[in-house]
Amino acid sequence: EVQLVESGGGLVQPGGSLRLSCAASGFTFSNYWMHWVRQVLGKGLMWVSRIDTDGSETTYADSVKGRFTISRDNTKNTLYLQIIGLRAEDSGVYYCARDPVIPDGMDVWGQGTTVLVSS
Amino acid sequence: QSALTQPAPVSGSPGQSITISCTGTSNDVGGYNLVSWYQQYPGKAPKLLIYEVTERPSGVSNRFSGSKSGNTASLTISGLQAEDEADYYCCSYARNNIWIFGGGTKVTVL
């Protein structure tokens, strides 16, 4: 079964850091681009970041540049999102999603992991 | 990186057709045929409905269809059913290798 499972979320104080993980199974992880998408509770989706198949190219939304780092370990079939300098507005559910590239589109999503930034 | 513009809640009666628009710019929706649409139920992960403007993944009902004209993409749901009550989001690839989502549209089946 094709599956993505996120972990690593939790309650963090402002200014703190966190590393989210996304474990992939059931498909050849290294063949796919991967994305992180955030959703504030009760609000819409916001694209956060994308990484290419071997990790050599990454892109970020302007609002997270410099604080978020996306990476992947194809030997462990795992995607990561390192976040530093956490702010209240970073709170939300973080989803990882698979992108076949051709065709374009996020075709498989994880269940999400929740990050709450609060003192 | 402003969100793509989607309408406020949309409603329809069972059996009707509804259309959700998604307006961007020439730097995103209008510049690429890389618009996708997602359905999301409360508390659940989004599900891909349409990719590359008009294409449906296997297993997605043919009641869902996509189109684009200029800087505006559209999702049409035909033969509206109770199970279609959900939030719908468009997403477009944009210049400089980024992606932009729309603000979402809540669909209510009357």
mmCIF file with all atom_site columns, C-alpha atoms in Angstrom:
data_model
loop_
_atom_site.group_PDB
_atom_site.id
_atom_site.type_symbol
_atom_site.label_atom_id
_atom_site.label_alt_id
_atom_site.label_comp_id
_atom_site.label_asym_id
_atom_site.label_entity_id
_atom_site.label_seq_id
_atom_site.pdbx_PDB_ins_code
_atom_site.Cartn_x
_atom_site.Cartn_y
_atom_site.Cartn_z
_atom_site.occupancy
_atom_site.B_iso_or_equiv
_atom_site.pdbx_formal_charge
_atom_site.auth_seq_id
_atom_site.auth_comp_id
_atom_site.auth_asym_id
_atom_site.auth_atom_id
_atom_site.pdbx_PDB_model_num
ATOM 1   C CA . GLU A 1 1   ? 0.000   0.000  0.000   1.00 0.00 ? 1   GLU A CA 1
ATOM 2   C CA . VAL A 1 2   ? 1.290   3.441  -0.953  1.00 0.00 ? 2   VAL A CA 1
ATOM 3   C CA . GLN A 1 3   ? 1.594   5.437  2.248   1.00 0.00 ? 3   GLN A CA 1
ATOM 4   C CA . LEU A 1 4   ? 3.074   8.586  3.737   1.00 0.00 ? 4   LEU A CA 1
ATOM 5   C CA . VAL A 1 5   ? 3.242   8.939  7.519   1.00 0.00 ? 5   VAL A CA 1
ATOM 6   C CA . GLU A 1 6   ? 4.260   12.229 9.127   1.00 0.00 ? 6   GLU A CA 1
ATOM 7   C CA . SER A 1 7   ? 5.651   12.580 12.634  1.00 0.00 ? 7   SER A CA 1
ATOM 8   C CA . GLY A 1 8   ? 7.546   15.033 14.797  1.00 0.00 ? 8   GLY A CA 1
ATOM 9   C CA . GLY A 1 9   ? 4.874   17.602 15.514  1.00 0.00 ? 9   GLY A CA 1
ATOM 10  C CA . GLY A 1 10  ? 4.067   18.904 18.969  1.00 0.00 ? 10  GLY A CA 1
ATOM 11  C CA . LEU A 1 11  ? 3.912   21.897 21.272  1.00 0.00 ? 11  LEU A CA 1
ATOM 12  C CA . VAL A 1 12  ? 6.908   24.193 20.916  1.00 0.00 ? 12  VAL A CA 1
ATOM 13  C CA . GLN A 1 13  ? 7.721   27.555 22.448  1.00 0.00 ? 13  GLN A CA 1
ATOM 14  C CA . PRO A 1 14  ? 8.191   30.568 20.191  1.00 0.00 ? 14  PRO A CA 1
ATOM 15  C CA . GLY A 1 15  ? 11.746  30.696 18.951  1.00 0.00 ? 15  GLY A CA 1
ATOM 16  C CA . GLY A 1 16  ? 12.153  26.957 19.272  1.00 0.00 ? 16  GLY A CA 1
ATOM 17  C CA . SER A 1 17  ? 12.962  24.414 16.605  1.00 0.00 ? 17  SER A CA 1
ATOM 18  C CA . LEU A 1 18  ? 11.461  21.201 15.329  1.00 0.00 ? 18  LEU A CA 1
ATOM 19  C CA . ARG A 1 19  ? 12.169  18.515 12.740  1.00 0.00 ? 19  ARG A CA 1
ATOM 20  C CA . LEU A 1 20  ? 9.220   16.927 11.000  1.00 0.00 ? 20  LEU A CA 1
ATOM 21  C CA . SER A 1 21  ? 9.563   13.564 9.270   1.00 0.00 ? 21  SER A CA 1
ATOM 22  C CA . CYS A 1 22  ? 7.553   11.858 6.565   1.00 0.00 ? 22  CYS A CA 1
ATOM 23  C CA . ALA A 1 23  ? 8.095   8.109  6.130   1.00 0.00 ? 23  ALA A CA 1
ATOM 24  C CA . ALA A 1 24  ? 7.226   6.751  2.696   1.00 0.00 ? 24  ALA A CA 1
ATOM 25  C CA . SER A 1 25  ? 6.331   3.168  1.858   1.00 0.00 ? 25  SER A CA 1
ATOM 26  C CA . GLY A 1 26  ? 4.786   1.173  -0.962  1.00 0.00 ? 26  GLY A CA 1
ATOM 27  C CA . PHE A 1 27  ? 6.498   3.030  -3.807  1.00 0.00 ? 27  PHE A CA 1
ATOM 28  C CA . THR A 1 28  ? 9.949   3.988  -5.087  1.00 0.00 ? 28  THR A CA 1
ATOM 29  C CA . PHE A 1 29  ? 10.491  7.097  -2.991  1.00 0.00 ? 29  PHE A CA 1
ATOM 30  C CA . SER A 1 30  ? 13.531  8.288  -4.942  1.00 0.00 ? 30  SER A CA 1
ATOM 31  C CA . ASN A 1 31  ? 11.491  8.642  -8.141  1.00 0.00 ? 31  ASN A CA 1
ATOM 32  C CA . TYR A 1 32  ? 9.261   11.380 -6.781  1.00 0.00 ? 32  TYR A CA 1
ATOM 33  C CA . TRP A 1 33  ? 9.491   15.041 -5.878  1.00 0.00 ? 33  TRP A CA 1
ATOM 34  C CA . MET A 1 34  ? 8.061   15.714 -2.441  1.00 0.00 ? 34  MET A CA 1
ATOM 35  C CA . HIS A 1 35  ? 6.214   18.690 -0.958  1.00 0.00 ? 35  HIS A CA 1
ATOM 36  C CA . TRP A 1 36  ? 5.310   20.020 2.470   1.00 0.00 ? 36  TRP A CA 1
ATOM 37  C CA . VAL A 1 37  ? 1.957   21.787 2.766   1.00 0.00 ? 37  VAL A CA 1
ATOM 38  C CA . ARG A 1 38  ? 0.637   23.562 5.878   1.00 0.00 ? 38  ARG A CA 1
ATOM 39  C CA . GLN A 1 39  ? -2.921  24.082 6.997   1.00 0.00 ? 39  GLN A CA 1
ATOM 40  C CA . VAL A 1 40  ? -3.831  26.377 9.846   1.00 0.00 ? 40  VAL A CA 1
ATOM 41  C CA . LEU A 1 41  ? -6.705  24.937 11.860  1.00 0.00 ? 41  LEU A CA 1
ATOM 42  C CA . GLY A 1 42  ? -9.940  25.770 10.100  1.00 0.00 ? 42  GLY A CA 1
ATOM 43  C CA . LYS A 1 43  ? -8.162  27.604 7.288   1.00 0.00 ? 43  LYS A CA 1
ATOM 44  C CA . GLY A 1 44  ? -6.831  26.869 3.826   1.00 0.00 ? 44  GLY A CA 1
ATOM 45  C CA . LEU A 1 45  ? -3.820  25.053 2.464   1.00 0.00 ? 45  LEU A CA 1
ATOM 46  C CA . MET A 1 46  ? -0.488  26.791 2.034   1.00 0.00 ? 46  MET A CA 1
ATOM 47  C CA . TRP A 1 47  ? 2.368   25.325 0.028   1.00 0.00 ? 47  TRP A CA 1
ATOM 48  C CA . VAL A 1 48  ? 5.559   25.385 2.075   1.00 0.00 ? 48  VAL A CA 1
ATOM 49  C CA . SER A 1 49  ? 8.377   23.697 0.189   1.00 0.00 ? 49  SER A CA 1
ATOM 50  C CA . ARG A 1 50  ? 9.390   21.182 -2.512  1.00 0.00 ? 50  ARG A CA 1
ATOM 51  C CA . ILE A 1 51  ? 12.416  18.984 -3.042  1.00 0.00 ? 51  ILE A CA 1
ATOM 52  C CA . ASP A 1 52  ? 13.451  17.157 -6.194  1.00 0.00 ? 52  ASP A CA 1
ATOM 53  C CA . THR A 1 53  ? 14.226  13.466 -6.452  1.00 0.00 ? 53  THR A CA 1
ATOM 54  C CA . ASP A 1 54  ? 17.828  13.515 -5.210  1.00 0.00 ? 54  ASP A CA 1
ATOM 55  C CA . GLY A 1 55  ? 17.598  16.540 -2.948  1.00 0.00 ? 55  GLY A CA 1
ATOM 56  C CA . SER A 1 56  ? 19.736  18.767 -5.150  1.00 0.00 ? 56  SER A CA 1
ATOM 57  C CA . GLU A 1 57  ? 17.016  21.339 -5.784  1.00 0.00 ? 57  GLU A CA 1
ATOM 58  C CA . THR A 1 58  ? 14.713  22.846 -3.185  1.00 0.00 ? 58  THR A CA 1
ATOM 59  C CA . THR A 1 59  ? 12.240  25.723 -3.269  1.00 0.00 ? 59  THR A CA 1
ATOM 60  C CA . TYR A 1 60  ? 10.326  27.522 -0.525  1.00 0.00 ? 60  TYR A CA 1
ATOM 61  C CA . ALA A 1 61  ? 7.426   29.862 0.005   1.00 0.00 ? 61  ALA A CA 1
ATOM 62  C CA . ASP A 1 62  ? 8.698   33.377 0.711   1.00 0.00 ? 62  ASP A CA 1
ATOM 63  C CA . SER A 1 63  ? 7.179   33.358 4.198   1.00 0.00 ? 63  SER A CA 1
ATOM 64  C CA . VAL A 1 64  ? 9.371   30.443 5.351   1.00 0.00 ? 64  VAL A CA 1
ATOM 65  C CA . LYS A 1 65  ? 12.643  31.101 3.521   1.00 0.00 ? 65  LYS A CA 1
ATOM 66  C CA . GLY A 1 66  ? 15.616  31.142 5.823   1.00 0.00 ? 66  GLY A CA 1
ATOM 67  C CA . ARG A 1 67  ? 13.837  29.309 8.664   1.00 0.00 ? 67  ARG A CA 1
ATOM 68  C CA . PHE A 1 68  ? 12.628  26.108 6.999   1.00 0.00 ? 68  PHE A CA 1
ATOM 69  C CA . THR A 1 69  ? 14.879  23.494 5.410   1.00 0.00 ? 69  THR A CA 1
ATOM 70  C CA . ILE A 1 70  ? 13.518  20.588 3.407   1.00 0.00 ? 70  ILE A CA 1
ATOM 71  C CA . SER A 1 71  ? 15.662  17.500 2.919   1.00 0.00 ? 71  SER A CA 1
ATOM 72  C CA . ARG A 1 72  ? 15.339  13.810 2.167   1.00 0.00 ? 72  ARG A CA 1
ATOM 73  C CA . ASP A 1 73  ? 17.149  10.541 2.774   1.00 0.00 ? 73  ASP A CA 1
ATOM 74  C CA . ASN A 1 74  ? 16.385  8.189  -0.081  1.00 0.00 ? 74  ASN A CA 1
ATOM 75  C CA . THR A 1 75  ? 18.139  5.326  1.717   1.00 0.00 ? 75  THR A CA 1
ATOM 76  C CA . LYS A 1 76  ? 15.612  5.655  4.524   1.00 0.00 ? 76  LYS A CA 1
ATOM 77  C CA . ASN A 1 77  ? 12.643  6.608  2.315   1.00 0.00 ? 77  ASN A CA 1
ATOM 78  C CA . THR A 1 78  ? 12.117  9.642  4.516   1.00 0.00 ? 78  THR A CA 1
ATOM 79  C CA . LEU A 1 79  ? 11.417  13.317 3.913   1.00 0.00 ? 79  LEU A CA 1
ATOM 80  C CA . TYR A 1 80  ? 12.257  15.967 6.508   1.00 0.00 ? 80  TYR A CA 1
ATOM 81  C CA . LEU A 1 81  ? 11.353  19.555 7.316   1.00 0.00 ? 81  LEU A CA 1
ATOM 82  C CA . GLN A 1 82  ? 13.640  21.347 9.765   1.00 0.00 ? 82  GLN A CA 1
ATOM 83  C CA . ILE A 1 83  ? 12.099  24.471 11.268  1.00 0.00 ? 83  ILE A CA 1
ATOM 84  C CA . ILE A 1 84  ? 13.952  27.033 13.370  1.00 0.00 ? 84  ILE A CA 1
ATOM 85  C CA . GLY A 1 85  ? 12.831  30.276 14.968  1.00 0.00 ? 85  GLY A CA 1
ATOM 86  C CA . LEU A 1 86  ? 9.273   29.040 15.279  1.00 0.00 ? 86  LEU A CA 1
ATOM 87  C CA . ARG A 1 87  ? 6.521   31.661 15.336  1.00 0.00 ? 87  ARG A CA 1
ATOM 88  C CA . ALA A 1 88  ? 2.865   31.459 16.300  1.00 0.00 ? 88  ALA A CA 1
ATOM 89  C CA . GLU A 1 89  ? 1.909   31.724 12.639  1.00 0.00 ? 89  GLU A CA 1
ATOM 90  C CA . ASP A 1 90  ? 3.839   28.519 11.897  1.00 0.00 ? 90  ASP A CA 1
ATOM 91  C CA . SER A 1 91  ? 1.221   26.577 13.858  1.00 0.00 ? 91  SER A CA 1
ATOM 92  C CA . GLY A 1 92  ? -0.904  24.167 11.877  1.00 0.00 ? 92  GLY A CA 1
ATOM 93  C CA . VAL A 1 93  ? -1.126  20.728 10.395  1.00 0.00 ? 93  VAL A CA 1
ATOM 94  C CA . TYR A 1 94  ? 1.836   19.874 8.187   1.00 0.00 ? 94  TYR A CA 1
ATOM 95  C CA . TYR A 1 95  ? 1.214   17.434 5.369   1.00 0.00 ? 95  TYR A CA 1
ATOM 96  C CA . CYS A 1 96  ? 3.772   15.799 3.141   1.00 0.00 ? 96  CYS A CA 1
ATOM 97  C CA . ALA A 1 97  ? 2.677   14.991 -0.394  1.00 0.00 ? 97  ALA A CA 1
ATOM 98  C CA . ARG A 1 98  ? 4.108   13.029 -3.293  1.00 0.00 ? 98  ARG A CA 1
ATOM 99  C CA . ASP A 1 99  ? 4.527   14.568 -6.758  1.00 0.00 ? 99  ASP A CA 1
ATOM 100 C CA . PRO A 1 100 ? 5.179   12.321 -9.766  1.00 0.00 ? 100 PRO A CA 1
ATOM 101 C CA . VAL A 1 101 ? 6.440   15.403 -11.699 1.00 0.00 ? 101 VAL A CA 1
ATOM 102 C CA . ILE A 1 102 ? 5.097   13.953 -14.912 1.00 0.00 ? 102 ILE A CA 1
ATOM 103 C CA . PRO A 1 103 ? 2.236   14.249 -14.637 1.00 0.00 ? 103 PRO A CA 1
ATOM 104 C CA . ASP A 1 104 ? 2.196   17.186 -12.241 1.00 0.00 ? 104 ASP A CA 1
ATOM 105 C CA . GLY A 1 105 ? -0.009  17.029 -9.143  1.00 0.00 ? 105 GLY A CA 1
ATOM 106 C CA . MET A 1 106 ? 0.249   15.976 -5.490  1.00 0.00 ? 106 MET A CA 1
ATOM 107 C CA . ASP A 1 107 ? -1.208  12.501 -5.822  1.00 0.00 ? 107 ASP A CA 1
ATOM 108 C CA . VAL A 1 108 ? -0.596  10.967 -2.394  1.00 0.00 ? 108 VAL A CA 1
ATOM 109 C CA . TRP A 1 109 ? -0.823  12.766 0.956   1.00 0.00 ? 109 TRP A CA 1
ATOM 110 C CA . GLY A 1 110 ? 0.006   11.803 4.498   1.00 0.00 ? 110 GLY A CA 1
ATOM 111 C CA . GLN A 1 111 ? -2.424  12.221 7.389   1.00 0.00 ? 111 GLN A CA 1
ATOM 112 C CA . GLY A 1 112 ? -0.543  15.256 8.730   1.00 0.00 ? 112 GLY A CA 1
ATOM 113 C CA . THR A 1 113 ? 1.299   16.150 11.915  1.00 0.00 ? 113 THR A CA 1
ATOM 114 C CA . THR A 1 114 ? 0.256   19.066 14.121  1.00 0.00 ? 114 THR A CA 1
ATOM 115 C CA . VAL A 1 115 ? 2.608   21.831 15.220  1.00 0.00 ? 115 VAL A CA 1
ATOM 116 C CA . LEU A 1 116 ? 1.501   24.259 17.911  1.00 0.00 ? 116 LEU A CA 1
ATOM 117 C CA . VAL A 1 117 ? 3.722   27.200 18.705  1.00 0.00 ? 117 VAL A CA 1
ATOM 118 C CA . SER A 1 118 ? 2.778   28.701 22.024  1.00 0.00 ? 118 SER A CA 1
ATOM 119 C CA . SER A 1 119 ? 4.304   29.793 25.304  1.00 0.00 ? 119 SER A CA 1
ATOM 120 C CA . GLN B 2 1   ? 3.006   34.835 -3.542  1.00 0.00 ? 1   GLN B CA 1
ATOM 121 C CA . SER B 2 2   ? -0.633  35.722 -3.027  1.00 0.00 ? 2   SER B CA 1
ATOM 122 C CA . ALA B 2 3   ? -3.167  32.901 -2.805  1.00 0.00 ? 3   ALA B CA 1
ATOM 123 C CA . LEU B 2 4   ? -5.191  32.157 -5.897  1.00 0.00 ? 4   LEU B CA 1
ATOM 124 C CA . THR B 2 5   ? -8.706  33.568 -5.667  1.00 0.00 ? 5   THR B CA 1
ATOM 125 C CA . GLN B 2 6   ? -11.587 31.160 -5.143  1.00 0.00 ? 6   GLN B CA 1
ATOM 126 C CA . PRO B 2 7   ? -15.218 32.089 -4.461  1.00 0.00 ? 7   PRO B CA 1
ATOM 127 C CA . ALA B 2 8   ? -16.891 32.066 -1.107  1.00 0.00 ? 8   ALA B CA 1
ATOM 128 C CA . PRO B 2 9   ? -19.066 29.068 -0.274  1.00 0.00 ? 9   PRO B CA 1
ATOM 129 C CA . VAL B 2 10  ? -20.904 27.518 -3.191  1.00 0.00 ? 10  VAL B CA 1
ATOM 130 C CA . SER B 2 11  ? -24.090 25.524 -2.819  1.00 0.00 ? 11  SER B CA 1
ATOM 131 C CA . GLY B 2 12  ? -26.297 23.453 -5.048  1.00 0.00 ? 12  GLY B CA 1
ATOM 132 C CA . SER B 2 13  ? -29.112 20.939 -4.965  1.00 0.00 ? 13  SER B CA 1
ATOM 133 C CA . PRO B 2 14  ? -28.586 17.246 -5.631  1.00 0.00 ? 14  PRO B CA 1
ATOM 134 C CA . GLY B 2 15  ? -28.316 16.589 -9.341  1.00 0.00 ? 15  GLY B CA 1
ATOM 135 C CA . GLN B 2 16  ? -27.318 20.137 -10.208 1.00 0.00 ? 16  GLN B CA 1
ATOM 136 C CA . SER B 2 17  ? -23.979 21.211 -11.619 1.00 0.00 ? 17  SER B CA 1
ATOM 137 C CA . ILE B 2 18  ? -21.760 23.760 -9.894  1.00 0.00 ? 18  ILE B CA 1
ATOM 138 C CA . THR B 2 19  ? -18.550 25.441 -10.996 1.00 0.00 ? 19  THR B CA 1
ATOM 139 C CA . ILE B 2 20  ? -15.750 26.714 -8.773  1.00 0.00 ? 20  ILE B CA 1
ATOM 140 C CA . SER B 2 21  ? -13.385 29.273 -10.242 1.00 0.00 ? 21  SER B CA 1
ATOM 141 C CA . CYS B 2 22  ? -9.734  29.812 -9.428  1.00 0.00 ? 22  CYS B CA 1
ATOM 142 C CA . THR B 2 23  ? -8.199  33.086 -10.566 1.00 0.00 ? 23  THR B CA 1
ATOM 143 C CA . GLY B 2 24  ? -4.512  33.803 -10.678 1.00 0.00 ? 24  GLY B CA 1
ATOM 144 C CA . THR B 2 25  ? -2.127  35.667 -12.941 1.00 0.00 ? 25  THR B CA 1
ATOM 145 C CA . SER B 2 26  ? -0.013  35.066 -16.009 1.00 0.00 ? 26  SER B CA 1
ATOM 146 C CA . ASN B 2 27  ? 2.781   34.029 -13.629 1.00 0.00 ? 27  ASN B CA 1
ATOM 147 C CA . ASP B 2 28  ? 0.856   31.030 -12.401 1.00 0.00 ? 28  ASP B CA 1
ATOM 148 C CA . VAL B 2 29  ? -2.548  29.828 -13.665 1.00 0.00 ? 29  VAL B CA 1
ATOM 149 C CA . GLY B 2 30  ? -2.314  31.639 -16.980 1.00 0.00 ? 30  GLY B CA 1
ATOM 150 C CA . GLY B 2 31  ? 1.292   30.773 -17.670 1.00 0.00 ? 31  GLY B CA 1
ATOM 151 C CA . TYR B 2 32  ? 1.248   27.006 -17.228 1.00 0.00 ? 32  TYR B CA 1
ATOM 152 C CA . ASN B 2 33  ? -1.131  24.104 -17.759 1.00 0.00 ? 33  ASN B CA 1
ATOM 153 C CA . LEU B 2 34  ? -0.253  22.877 -14.294 1.00 0.00 ? 34  LEU B CA 1
ATOM 154 C CA . VAL B 2 35  ? -3.397  23.500 -12.274 1.00 0.00 ? 35  VAL B CA 1
ATOM 155 C CA . SER B 2 36  ? -4.616  20.809 -9.919  1.00 0.00 ? 36  SER B CA 1
ATOM 156 C CA . TRP B 2 37  ? -7.707  20.522 -7.743  1.00 0.00 ? 37  TRP B CA 1
ATOM 157 C CA . TYR B 2 38  ? -8.086  18.862 -4.343  1.00 0.00 ? 38  TYR B CA 1
ATOM 158 C CA . GLN B 2 39  ? -11.076 17.759 -2.288  1.00 0.00 ? 39  GLN B CA 1
ATOM 159 C CA . GLN B 2 40  ? -10.826 17.807 1.497   1.00 0.00 ? 40  GLN B CA 1
ATOM 160 C CA . TYR B 2 41  ? -13.256 16.542 4.103   1.00 0.00 ? 41  TYR B CA 1
ATOM 161 C CA . PRO B 2 42  ? -13.041 17.941 7.656   1.00 0.00 ? 42  PRO B CA 1
ATOM 162 C CA . GLY B 2 43  ? -10.168 16.407 9.576   1.00 0.00 ? 43  GLY B CA 1
ATOM 163 C CA . LYS B 2 44  ? -8.893  14.505 6.554   1.00 0.00 ? 44  LYS B CA 1
ATOM 164 C CA . ALA B 2 45  ? -6.000  14.939 4.157   1.00 0.00 ? 45  ALA B CA 1
ATOM 165 C CA . PRO B 2 46  ? -6.645  16.503 0.741   1.00 0.00 ? 46  PRO B CA 1
ATOM 166 C CA . LYS B 2 47  ? -7.308  14.208 -2.214  1.00 0.00 ? 47  LYS B CA 1
ATOM 167 C CA . LEU B 2 48  ? -6.210  14.901 -5.793  1.00 0.00 ? 48  LEU B CA 1
ATOM 168 C CA . LEU B 2 49  ? -9.226  15.324 -8.092  1.00 0.00 ? 49  LEU B CA 1
ATOM 169 C CA . ILE B 2 50  ? -7.789  16.955 -11.220 1.00 0.00 ? 50  ILE B CA 1
ATOM 170 C CA . TYR B 2 51  ? -4.235  17.456 -12.447 1.00 0.00 ? 51  TYR B CA 1
ATOM 171 C CA . GLU B 2 52  ? -2.776  19.377 -15.361 1.00 0.00 ? 52  GLU B CA 1
ATOM 172 C CA . VAL B 2 53  ? -6.003  21.416 -15.707 1.00 0.00 ? 53  VAL B CA 1
ATOM 173 C CA . THR B 2 54  ? -8.238  18.706 -17.157 1.00 0.00 ? 54  THR B CA 1
ATOM 174 C CA . GLU B 2 55  ? -6.898  15.254 -16.257 1.00 0.00 ? 55  GLU B CA 1
ATOM 175 C CA . ARG B 2 56  ? -8.551  12.925 -13.744 1.00 0.00 ? 56  ARG B CA 1
ATOM 176 C CA . PRO B 2 57  ? -6.587  10.336 -11.763 1.00 0.00 ? 57  PRO B CA 1
ATOM 177 C CA . SER B 2 58  ? -7.904  6.812  -11.995 1.00 0.00 ? 58  SER B CA 1
ATOM 178 C CA . GLY B 2 59  ? -10.691 6.241  -9.489  1.00 0.00 ? 59  GLY B CA 1
ATOM 179 C CA . VAL B 2 60  ? -11.966 9.824  -9.511  1.00 0.00 ? 60  VAL B CA 1
ATOM 180 C CA . SER B 2 61  ? -15.556 10.154 -10.658 1.00 0.00 ? 61  SER B CA 1
ATOM 181 C CA . ASN B 2 62  ? -16.109 11.586 -14.138 1.00 0.00 ? 62  ASN B CA 1
ATOM 182 C CA . ARG B 2 63  ? -18.576 13.975 -12.512 1.00 0.00 ? 63  ARG B CA 1
ATOM 183 C CA . PHE B 2 64  ? -15.525 16.116 -11.763 1.00 0.00 ? 64  PHE B CA 1
ATOM 184 C CA . SER B 2 65  ? -14.011 18.051 -14.657 1.00 0.00 ? 65  SER B CA 1
ATOM 185 C CA . GLY B 2 66  ? -11.518 20.855 -15.044 1.00 0.00 ? 66  GLY B CA 1
ATOM 186 C CA . SER B 2 67  ? -10.903 23.618 -17.544 1.00 0.00 ? 67  SER B CA 1
ATOM 187 C CA . LYS B 2 68  ? -8.972  26.847 -17.958 1.00 0.00 ? 68  LYS B CA 1
ATOM 188 C CA . SER B 2 69  ? -9.364  30.127 -19.782 1.00 0.00 ? 69  SER B CA 1
ATOM 189 C CA . GLY B 2 70  ? -6.687  32.749 -19.499 1.00 0.00 ? 70  GLY B CA 1
ATOM 190 C CA . ASN B 2 71  ? -5.780  33.303 -15.861 1.00 0.00 ? 71  ASN B CA 1
ATOM 191 C CA . THR B 2 72  ? -8.824  31.461 -14.508 1.00 0.00 ? 72  THR B CA 1
ATOM 192 C CA . ALA B 2 73  ? -9.187  27.737 -13.981 1.00 0.00 ? 73  ALA B CA 1
ATOM 193 C CA . SER B 2 74  ? -12.468 26.062 -13.123 1.00 0.00 ? 74  SER B CA 1
ATOM 194 C CA . LEU B 2 75  ? -13.693 22.877 -11.485 1.00 0.00 ? 75  LEU B CA 1
ATOM 195 C CA . THR B 2 76  ? -17.167 21.660 -12.416 1.00 0.00 ? 76  THR B CA 1
ATOM 196 C CA . ILE B 2 77  ? -19.038 19.107 -10.378 1.00 0.00 ? 77  ILE B CA 1
ATOM 197 C CA . SER B 2 78  ? -21.896 17.569 -12.344 1.00 0.00 ? 78  SER B CA 1
ATOM 198 C CA . GLY B 2 79  ? -24.804 15.654 -10.863 1.00 0.00 ? 79  GLY B CA 1
ATOM 199 C CA . LEU B 2 80  ? -24.081 17.005 -7.387  1.00 0.00 ? 80  LEU B CA 1
ATOM 200 C CA . GLN B 2 81  ? -24.307 14.392 -4.646  1.00 0.00 ? 81  GLN B CA 1
ATOM 201 C CA . ALA B 2 82  ? -24.406 14.625 -0.856  1.00 0.00 ? 82  ALA B CA 1
ATOM 202 C CA . GLU B 2 83  ? -20.912 13.114 -0.673  1.00 0.00 ? 83  GLU B CA 1
ATOM 203 C CA . ASP B 2 84  ? -19.554 16.075 -2.655  1.00 0.00 ? 84  ASP B CA 1
ATOM 204 C CA . GLU B 2 85  ? -20.028 18.340 0.353   1.00 0.00 ? 85  GLU B CA 1
ATOM 205 C CA . ALA B 2 86  ? -16.437 19.248 1.188   1.00 0.00 ? 86  ALA B CA 1
ATOM 206 C CA . ASP B 2 87  ? -13.785 21.928 0.757   1.00 0.00 ? 87  ASP B CA 1
ATOM 207 C CA . TYR B 2 88  ? -12.157 22.295 -2.655  1.00 0.00 ? 88  TYR B CA 1
ATOM 208 C CA . TYR B 2 89  ? -8.762  23.843 -3.346  1.00 0.00 ? 89  TYR B CA 1
ATOM 209 C CA . CYS B 2 90  ? -7.030  24.728 -6.572  1.00 0.00 ? 90  CYS B CA 1
ATOM 210 C CA . CYS B 2 91  ? -3.267  24.778 -6.850  1.00 0.00 ? 91  CYS B CA 1
ATOM 211 C CA . SER B 2 92  ? -0.990  26.074 -9.583  1.00 0.00 ? 92  SER B CA 1
ATOM 212 C CA . TYR B 2 93  ? 2.664   25.790 -10.393 1.00 0.00 ? 93  TYR B CA 1
ATOM 213 C CA . ALA B 2 94  ? 4.129   29.298 -10.584 1.00 0.00 ? 94  ALA B CA 1
ATOM 214 C CA . ARG B 2 95  ? 7.215   31.028 -11.893 1.00 0.00 ? 95  ARG B CA 1
ATOM 215 C CA . ASN B 2 96  ? 10.427  30.313 -9.946  1.00 0.00 ? 96  ASN B CA 1
ATOM 216 C CA . ASN B 2 97  ? 9.468   26.757 -9.113  1.00 0.00 ? 97  ASN B CA 1
ATOM 217 C CA . ILE B 2 98  ? 6.883   27.446 -6.461  1.00 0.00 ? 98  ILE B CA 1
ATOM 218 C CA . TRP B 2 99  ? 3.295   26.309 -6.022  1.00 0.00 ? 99  TRP B CA 1
ATOM 219 C CA . ILE B 2 100 ? 0.334   28.402 -4.922  1.00 0.00 ? 100 ILE B CA 1
ATOM 220 C CA . PHE B 2 101 ? -2.961  27.214 -3.468  1.00 0.00 ? 101 PHE B CA 1
ATOM 221 C CA . GLY B 2 102 ? -6.288  28.937 -3.667  1.00 0.00 ? 102 GLY B CA 1
ATOM 222 C CA . GLY B 2 103 ? -8.078  30.028 -0.511  1.00 0.00 ? 103 GLY B CA 1
ATOM 223 C CA . GLY B 2 104 ? -10.509 27.134 -0.776  1.00 0.00 ? 104 GLY B CA 1
ATOM 224 C CA . THR B 2 105 ? -14.221 26.885 -1.475  1.00 0.00 ? 105 THR B CA 1
ATOM 225 C CA . LYS B 2 106 ? -16.718 25.142 0.758   1.00 0.00 ? 106 LYS B CA 1
ATOM 226 C CA . VAL B 2 107 ? -19.352 23.283 -1.218  1.00 0.00 ? 107 VAL B CA 1
ATOM 227 C CA . THR B 2 108 ? -22.700 22.700 0.439   1.00 0.00 ? 108 THR B CA 1
ATOM 228 C CA . VAL B 2 109 ? -25.302 20.311 -0.951  1.00 0.00 ? 109 VAL B CA 1
ATOM 229 C CA . LEU B 2 110 ? -28.740 21.638 -0.133  1.00 0.00 ? 110 LEU B CA 1
#
